[in-house]
């Protein structure tokens, strides 16, 4: 976006105060922006379901027998053979589709709504802002696809040209959708194509293309309930102190993040259906006290 | 059910042939009874959604820091603190809500649709009847609650008095519902109350109350797409060779089982809503190649 | 010990300064008391080996297929069958024999030799006082058994009657041994018998019998290289602020702890051999960066 | 070895019968070749210890925070901070130093000493030939280093030029050592250098350089108690049906294998000490019922 000027460091330093949602739903709230999903918005979202066409927004968790899971030794029980498997993951990271709990990231020693990071976590999980309120409620609301990748000549967002608020607006305009409060925005930055084109790219080590830090302004302005994204944030962010990039939406806004989304099938479906809005539904598994949980979100038309 | 006579061993020996669904949807089918969920049935199920009231059918996966999951050492990234967690489970068993893959149980050395057990499994998962076709499709259809526990004077099914086909019919009649092909039947046998009343009961070691082996006949006759149950099968089954009890629905019928369901909130909701049918939806996480996968099923009214 | 008076809280408050080994082997030392194992002492210890009789000082890690380890699905490779297993433990705790790294416990925010706890640890392990220097050197030196349990009428140390420095001296006198600097002291408090006699005792929840906090004085005075113990410390310690009990030897003294030792076979061997000194050898597995490591220590006569 | 002729397929087919140790130490033996370590040989081995110089034969288990182990969230206990870690490995494979149990590999459906593979294993471990007898006894005997790599111009064994019995004899002659029954032979094929020179080599996928299948003859002829090796077997072996290569020493001979040994420090020590024999000692951790166990073997001069 040649005509876009990134915010100054000073501007960014003001984000925490300016965009802040602490106290907005009470000082005891642990749900954050998912509060924006009202029964009325859910009813409107359900009305978007016409044919029932359903597409998965999750990635496969790959077969990796030694490290992630594997089948156990089978047992013979009379005439039956039975086999189990064991499944062991650190779901945060850049592979497994999951929803972040609001305790996942703190700021200046505090979690969303001002509780001390240190006193709110133990080896057994969180006592503040664990994933529980989110898996209890689920995230079922209107979803909107912003297919950023489709507008890039490389077919994906590149290092050095992050997604900006201006670009998100342009993509929405192109799709003919208006973002409403309480929506889940599914952002397709083209992660799958990017990784295929960059086989030597290593998560956490190589620079990450993705959303520019200033998208925090856009998240707050549009008052979205959640973002469901494939490529996530630009890293490094280019702003000293703000290395966690747009993941700072967690402590600043209490925003629900659906990381490692797979929007590929959805992009096809939206083109075929001729619309970029749908019912979005994600039910993270009930991992009590955890800092997040794997989920299998779907879009329904 | 005093006037009910259990089937003879001979009768039971005939089940494999008589109830068998192998080849019913082609010799290459790996989806089993989920094939019974047609677009028409899904449309009818969606029409059951009126208020959008949604209830969870999953159990909490408990905080158990040393063995199941725990939060990792937090990292400080400039002004942010970040914490992850690691999650390690054998989801089969009697705790975690999950959907069984059809490779989970074989019979006489063969899996559903006649593939050898031994050649269809490796440490890296299954090459036949893994959970993939089920997580790809999801299980979204009409659900019906059969609250067996509500009709028992103890408030739960007891050891020695298993649930019979006759009792399932009686419970359905009481609820005023008719089971249709392609339904998911949610059976509440009162597992939560049972365990509270029997603190010394140990899964796999103590006798299990639950569904009598002959419920296999009922599953096949009603042509259900899946069963979502809290207490699962009676064990021991009382029939030599048939120790896997109603779990034999997996190899015989290709039936989808949603094990360790929590039907407590649903029982309340059905009473309050005055109806025992709803939209059922389960999207197991995309654990490619696995023998099953955790899920967070919901019921929507 | 009726004629023993526990130290006052004030006395205990002075331990950190008084017993402190920080800087004793240089400010960059990460090995702690294992420095006391000199080549001369090792040579003397080797000279204790006469018959080569070797006894194990480790506990069995129990078969617990779902949670700790299990065999994986076997693979057939031509005419061979191959089976692996997977092993997953939190070795700290009260079951697995292991050596603690000096980063395992800090005091007032600092680790042994004065490095900040917070900056010395990451999810990937420790950057200060990990187990590496200890597994690199091994702990091979003279070992001495103090069979405290043999002198107690119950056959084990009981809650409310902790092991005191005075009792350790009395036990050594009875065994006819003199503790020398650089020794490993194997303390048998009778944990195995205690647990058998108290089947309802729950680690971490019930009160722990064990060594009184003031044994820290004894560890420092005798200048032992390590303690290898079955029952570990008395908890609660009875001293506010000092709840970690004798485990505070880690930050105060830089003492190597060999937790969850099994001294049962050794007690038999010492009686039969008629001596309570032997060659002690522990080689923790090379778990780079870790907060400790499982080991299989042995005693050789 | 230009003047060496590999055995024919027929010759190799005869190995199972010809080299077989089944019954040699009784039909109930589960210890295999470790039986060859007699008290007399142990005494002779101890006599090799002069200076006490000790070198580690284990590899570091790398820091790999997401997959193998990681530190857990620290707990504050009054003035102390405490941190644990969790450790999860499939130790079989090509990374972790470990000793194989004799149940690890079967032949024609049978384990060492003729018990059925299928009936001797469960998810909870082995009921025949688990690692227990080996960790109970330990492997402490004379060790001999055969530095094959030092005699290769590349500095390591290469694909297509496997180590042969003839070469092992030549290396022993060069070192001036004679292999005796009950010895542990430490073979250095130069794995560390090989991997550094072949960064794209992938274990299990790329061809493995290593010992030729016919080394089985040599193992049996020399009557060694164990082999402790860095590069292990040539794969593929080139003999149909014998893909497990020299790992068939497990079912045929009952040979103890110390896989993923690190012989680098030992090679230096042997050169400096001017001798290739030493006391070898390995105490696998007490993983009851397992198919093997991690260990930290040492050599002492």
Short mmCIF file of C-alpha atoms in Angstrom, two decimals, chain D residues 3-192:
data_model
loop_
_atom_site.label_atom_id
_atom_site.label_comp_id
_atom_site.label_asym_id
_atom_site.label_seq_id
_atom_site.Cartn_x
_atom_site.Cartn_y
_atom_site.Cartn_z
CA UNK D 3 38.90 -58.52 -0.68
CA UNK D 4 35.77 -59.31 1.28
CA UNK D 5 32.87 -61.31 -0.11
CA UNK D 6 29.45 -60.83 1.40
CA UNK D 7 27.60 -63.97 2.48
CA UNK D 8 24.95 -65.34 0.17
CA UNK D 9 21.23 -65.13 0.94
CA UNK D 10 21.30 -68.84 1.75
CA UNK D 11 24.05 -68.37 4.27
CA UNK D 12 22.10 -65.56 5.90
CA UNK D 13 18.93 -67.65 5.99
CA UNK D 14 20.86 -70.09 8.18
CA UNK D 15 21.82 -67.43 10.74
CA UNK D 16 18.75 -67.84 12.88
CA UNK D 17 19.55 -71.49 13.57
CA UNK D 18 23.29 -71.29 13.53
CA UNK D 19 23.90 -68.26 15.73
CA UNK D 20 20.97 -68.96 18.00
CA UNK D 21 21.35 -68.57 21.77
CA UNK D 22 17.85 -69.71 22.69
CA UNK D 23 18.02 -72.09 25.61
CA UNK D 24 21.74 -71.48 26.16
CA UNK D 25 21.03 -69.99 29.61
CA UNK D 26 17.80 -71.92 30.13
CA UNK D 27 14.39 -71.58 28.51
CA UNK D 28 13.32 -69.06 31.13
CA UNK D 29 16.24 -66.71 30.67
CA UNK D 30 15.34 -63.12 29.77
CA UNK D 31 18.80 -61.63 30.13
CA UNK D 32 20.56 -62.96 27.04
CA UNK D 33 24.22 -62.21 26.46
CA UNK D 34 24.51 -60.16 29.62
CA UNK D 35 24.81 -63.60 31.22
CA UNK D 36 28.34 -63.63 29.81
CA UNK D 37 29.33 -60.95 32.30
CA UNK D 38 30.62 -63.15 35.11
CA UNK D 39 31.96 -61.97 38.47
CA UNK D 40 35.44 -62.96 37.32
CA UNK D 41 35.17 -60.82 34.21
CA UNK D 42 33.84 -57.96 36.25
CA UNK D 43 36.77 -58.23 38.65
CA UNK D 44 39.18 -58.21 35.71
CA UNK D 45 37.38 -55.18 34.29
CA UNK D 46 37.61 -53.31 37.59
CA UNK D 47 41.33 -53.97 37.59
CA UNK D 48 41.56 -51.86 34.44
CA UNK D 49 40.67 -48.78 36.48
CA UNK D 50 43.90 -46.94 37.31
CA UNK D 51 43.44 -43.16 37.30
CA UNK D 52 39.67 -43.03 37.58
CA UNK D 53 39.41 -40.94 34.43
CA UNK D 54 35.78 -41.21 33.45
CA UNK D 55 34.24 -40.40 30.08
CA UNK D 56 30.61 -40.21 29.12
CA UNK D 57 29.29 -42.41 26.32
CA UNK D 58 25.91 -40.70 26.04
CA UNK D 59 24.57 -38.07 23.73
CA UNK D 60 22.89 -34.92 24.94
CA UNK D 61 19.12 -35.09 24.70
CA UNK D 62 18.61 -31.76 23.01
CA UNK D 63 16.59 -28.82 24.24
CA UNK D 64 13.49 -28.98 22.14
CA UNK D 65 10.92 -27.21 24.18
CA UNK D 66 7.75 -28.01 22.35
CA UNK D 67 8.30 -31.63 21.59
CA UNK D 68 10.65 -33.40 23.92
CA UNK D 69 10.60 -31.61 27.22
CA UNK D 70 10.08 -28.27 28.78
CA UNK D 71 10.09 -26.42 32.02
CA UNK D 72 6.68 -25.95 33.61
CA UNK D 73 5.18 -22.80 35.04
CA UNK D 74 7.11 -22.02 38.23
CA UNK D 75 5.42 -22.00 41.58
CA UNK D 76 6.17 -19.50 44.29
CA UNK D 77 6.27 -21.13 47.70
CA UNK D 78 6.77 -18.35 50.18
CA UNK D 79 10.29 -17.07 49.55
CA UNK D 80 11.20 -19.91 47.19
CA UNK D 81 10.57 -20.28 43.47
CA UNK D 82 10.31 -23.83 42.19
CA UNK D 83 10.38 -25.07 38.63
CA UNK D 84 9.85 -28.57 37.26
CA UNK D 85 10.13 -30.03 33.86
CA UNK D 86 8.34 -32.56 31.85
CA UNK D 87 10.09 -34.95 29.61
CA UNK D 88 8.43 -36.95 26.84
CA UNK D 89 10.33 -39.15 24.48
CA UNK D 90 10.22 -42.10 22.21
CA UNK D 91 13.76 -43.08 23.13
CA UNK D 92 14.06 -45.73 20.45
CA UNK D 93 15.19 -44.20 17.22
CA UNK D 94 18.32 -42.33 16.32
CA UNK D 95 18.81 -39.69 19.00
CA UNK D 96 18.59 -40.78 22.62
CA UNK D 97 21.21 -43.08 24.16
CA UNK D 98 19.38 -46.15 25.44
CA UNK D 99 19.59 -49.89 25.97
CA UNK D 100 17.18 -52.09 24.00
CA UNK D 101 15.15 -54.68 25.85
CA UNK D 102 15.10 -58.11 24.23
CA UNK D 103 11.38 -57.70 23.51
CA UNK D 104 12.14 -54.77 21.19
CA UNK D 105 12.54 -57.00 18.11
CA UNK D 106 10.96 -60.39 17.37
CA UNK D 107 11.55 -62.88 14.55
CA UNK D 108 8.85 -64.88 12.80
CA UNK D 109 6.43 -63.88 15.53
CA UNK D 110 8.66 -64.91 18.41
CA UNK D 111 10.83 -63.12 20.93
CA UNK D 112 14.17 -64.32 22.30
CA UNK D 113 13.84 -67.75 23.84
CA UNK D 114 10.72 -68.56 21.87
CA UNK D 115 7.81 -66.69 23.37
CA UNK D 116 5.08 -65.31 21.06
CA UNK D 117 5.57 -61.62 20.31
CA UNK D 118 1.84 -60.91 20.35
CA UNK D 119 1.16 -62.49 23.74
CA UNK D 120 4.18 -60.92 25.41
CA UNK D 121 3.32 -57.28 24.87
CA UNK D 122 0.56 -54.96 25.96
CA UNK D 123 0.12 -51.19 26.01
CA UNK D 124 1.47 -51.40 29.57
CA UNK D 125 4.70 -53.00 28.43
CA UNK D 126 6.16 -56.45 28.08
CA UNK D 127 5.52 -59.57 30.07
CA UNK D 128 8.55 -61.30 28.52
CA UNK D 129 12.01 -59.83 28.01
CA UNK D 130 11.24 -56.33 29.20
CA UNK D 131 14.20 -54.16 30.17
CA UNK D 132 13.82 -55.18 33.84
CA UNK D 133 16.41 -57.98 34.00
CA UNK D 134 18.93 -55.69 32.31
CA UNK D 135 18.36 -52.67 34.54
CA UNK D 136 18.38 -55.00 37.55
CA UNK D 137 21.80 -56.37 36.67
CA UNK D 138 23.29 -53.33 34.90
CA UNK D 139 26.00 -53.80 32.29
CA UNK D 140 29.35 -53.42 34.02
CA UNK D 141 32.21 -55.26 32.39
CA UNK D 142 35.30 -54.78 30.25
CA UNK D 143 34.78 -52.38 27.37
CA UNK D 144 36.83 -52.25 24.18
CA UNK D 145 36.75 -49.43 21.66
CA UNK D 146 36.88 -50.35 17.97
CA UNK D 147 37.47 -47.03 16.24
CA UNK D 148 36.39 -48.01 12.74
CA UNK D 149 35.97 -44.38 11.73
CA UNK D 150 39.63 -43.59 12.40
CA UNK D 151 40.59 -46.08 9.71
CA UNK D 152 38.27 -44.68 7.06
CA UNK D 153 39.56 -41.92 4.81
CA UNK D 154 36.26 -39.98 5.07
CA UNK D 155 36.43 -40.15 8.86
CA UNK D 156 33.22 -42.15 8.95
CA UNK D 157 31.61 -45.25 7.50
CA UNK D 158 29.90 -44.49 4.20
CA UNK D 159 26.78 -45.74 2.47
CA UNK D 160 27.74 -48.71 0.31
CA UNK D 161 30.82 -49.62 2.31
CA UNK D 162 29.46 -51.21 5.46
CA UNK D 163 31.55 -52.37 8.38
CA UNK D 164 32.42 -56.06 7.98
CA UNK D 165 33.62 -58.71 10.43
CA UNK D 166 36.96 -58.57 8.71
CA UNK D 167 37.22 -54.84 9.28
CA UNK D 168 36.29 -55.23 12.95
CA UNK D 169 39.13 -57.73 13.30
CA UNK D 170 41.55 -55.40 11.55
CA UNK D 171 40.57 -52.49 13.79
CA UNK D 172 41.01 -54.61 16.90
CA UNK D 173 44.43 -55.72 15.70
CA UNK D 174 45.44 -52.10 15.07
CA UNK D 175 44.33 -51.19 18.58
CA UNK D 176 46.21 -54.14 20.00
CA UNK D 177 43.15 -55.56 21.72
CA UNK D 178 41.63 -59.02 21.73
CA UNK D 179 37.88 -59.29 22.12
CA UNK D 180 36.95 -61.62 24.98
CA UNK D 181 33.61 -63.27 25.79
CA UNK D 182 31.56 -60.96 28.02
CA UNK D 183 33.10 -57.76 26.64
CA UNK D 184 31.13 -54.74 25.58
CA UNK D 185 32.37 -53.62 22.19
CA UNK D 186 32.07 -49.89 21.61
CA UNK D 187 32.02 -49.33 17.86
CA UNK D 188 32.77 -45.87 16.57
CA UNK D 189 31.59 -45.62 12.96
CA UNK D 190 31.82 -41.82 12.99
CA UNK D 191 28.11 -41.00 13.11
CA UNK D 192 28.62 -37.47 14.44
#
